[in-house]
C-alpha positions as a printed Julia matrix, in Angstrom:
125×3 Matrix{Float64}:
 89.32  109.96  145.43
 87.59  112.84  147.17
 91.02  114.29  148.04
 92.08  114.3   144.37
 88.87  116.01  143.32
 89.29  118.69  145.99
 92.96  119.2   145.09
 92.05  119.57  141.41
 89.46  122.27  142.14
 91.82  124.11  144.5
 94.5   124.22  141.78
 91.95  125.5   139.24
 90.68  128.17  141.67
 94.21  129.38  142.47
 95.15  129.54  138.77
 91.93  131.46  138.01
 92.66  133.91  140.85
 96.19  134.57  139.54
 94.83  135.03  135.99
 92.2   137.5   137.23
 94.77  139.55  139.2
 97.18  139.73  136.26
 94.53  140.66  133.65
 92.14  142.93  135.55
 91.86  145.53  132.78
 88.75  147.13  131.3
 87.56  145.78  127.95
 85.05  147.37  125.57
 82.68  144.98  123.83
 80.41  146.07  120.95
 77.2   144.08  121.09
 74.57  145.2   118.53
 74.73  148.36  116.5
 75.61  151.2   118.84
 75.26  149.12  122.01
 78.62  149.0   123.82
 79.45  147.17  127.07
 82.52  147.92  129.15
 83.6   145.19  131.56
 86.75  143.69  133.05
 88.52  140.96  131.08
 88.22  138.15  133.69
 84.48  138.75  134.04
 84.08  138.56  130.28
 86.1   135.33  129.96
 84.44  133.57  132.9
 81.0   134.63  131.65
 81.76  133.35  128.15
 83.02  130.05  129.58
 79.9   129.56  131.7
 77.62  130.5   128.81
 79.37  127.95  126.58
 79.24  125.24  129.26
 75.51  125.72  129.94
 74.14  123.6   127.03
 76.44  120.68  127.89
 75.5   120.88  131.56
 71.77  120.84  130.69
 72.31  117.91  128.31
 74.24  115.95  130.97
 71.51  116.56  133.57
 68.79  115.45  131.13
 70.7   112.29  130.24
 71.31  111.5   133.89
 67.61  112.0   134.68
 66.53  109.78  131.76
 68.96  106.99  132.7
 67.88  107.15  136.33
 64.24  106.74  135.26
 65.14  103.76  133.05
 67.11  102.15  135.89
 64.24  102.63  138.34
 61.76  101.11  135.86
 64.07   98.15  135.24
 64.56   97.56  138.96
 60.78   97.62  139.51
 60.27   95.13  136.67
 62.96   92.85  138.11
 61.36   92.89  141.55
 57.96   92.14  140.01
 59.37   89.28  137.93
 61.23   87.65  140.82
 58.47   88.09  143.42
 56.9    84.88  144.75
 53.73   83.97  142.85
 50.57   84.5   144.84
 47.92   81.77  145.07
 45.27   82.19  142.4
 42.46   80.25  144.13
 40.47   82.51  146.43
 40.15   81.31  150.0
 36.52   81.32  151.1
 35.36   81.42  154.7
 31.99   79.83  153.86
 31.82   76.04  153.48
 31.58   74.76  149.94
 28.36   72.81  149.27
 28.55   70.36  146.41
 25.53   69.32  144.33
 26.96   65.86  143.64
 26.04   63.14  146.17
 28.75   61.7   148.33
 29.99   58.16  147.66
 28.26   56.85  150.79
 24.89   58.3   149.71
 25.07   56.98  146.15
 23.15   53.88  145.04
 25.26   50.78  144.59
 26.57   50.25  141.09
 25.13   47.26  139.14
 27.39   44.29  138.75
 29.48   44.5   135.65
 29.01   41.83  133.0
 32.01   39.58  132.69
 34.06   39.93  129.56
 33.62   37.33  126.81
 36.1    34.51  126.99
 37.61   32.53  124.1
 35.4    29.53  124.94
 32.22   31.64  125.09
 32.69   34.58  122.6
 29.21   36.04  123.19
 29.58   36.35  126.91
 27.27   34.94  129.59
 23.77   33.88  128.58
């Protein structure tokens, strides 16, 4: 692909060189009022071409810059969305002291009353 691009530009450069050699004549251009500019025809044509191409070149560069920024932002968002979640509980180096007594220190629970049975609906006496 690089060869085709280089060949294209070489053909354009050779054609431009032949055009310039065949048309290297002075041209008088009237600018404003009595202001007159005398230049060679190839210089005038190449200058007019470059001046006309300038707005499109600036627009293409601005679009390329804007799209590159959007792509970079999207890539950063994708990396952030697919990154492994970090643990939310902080790890503390100090031991955690609980205010609640341990099961071995607690007083024994009282015996639960048995449930009423169909023969004794009020439960034990």
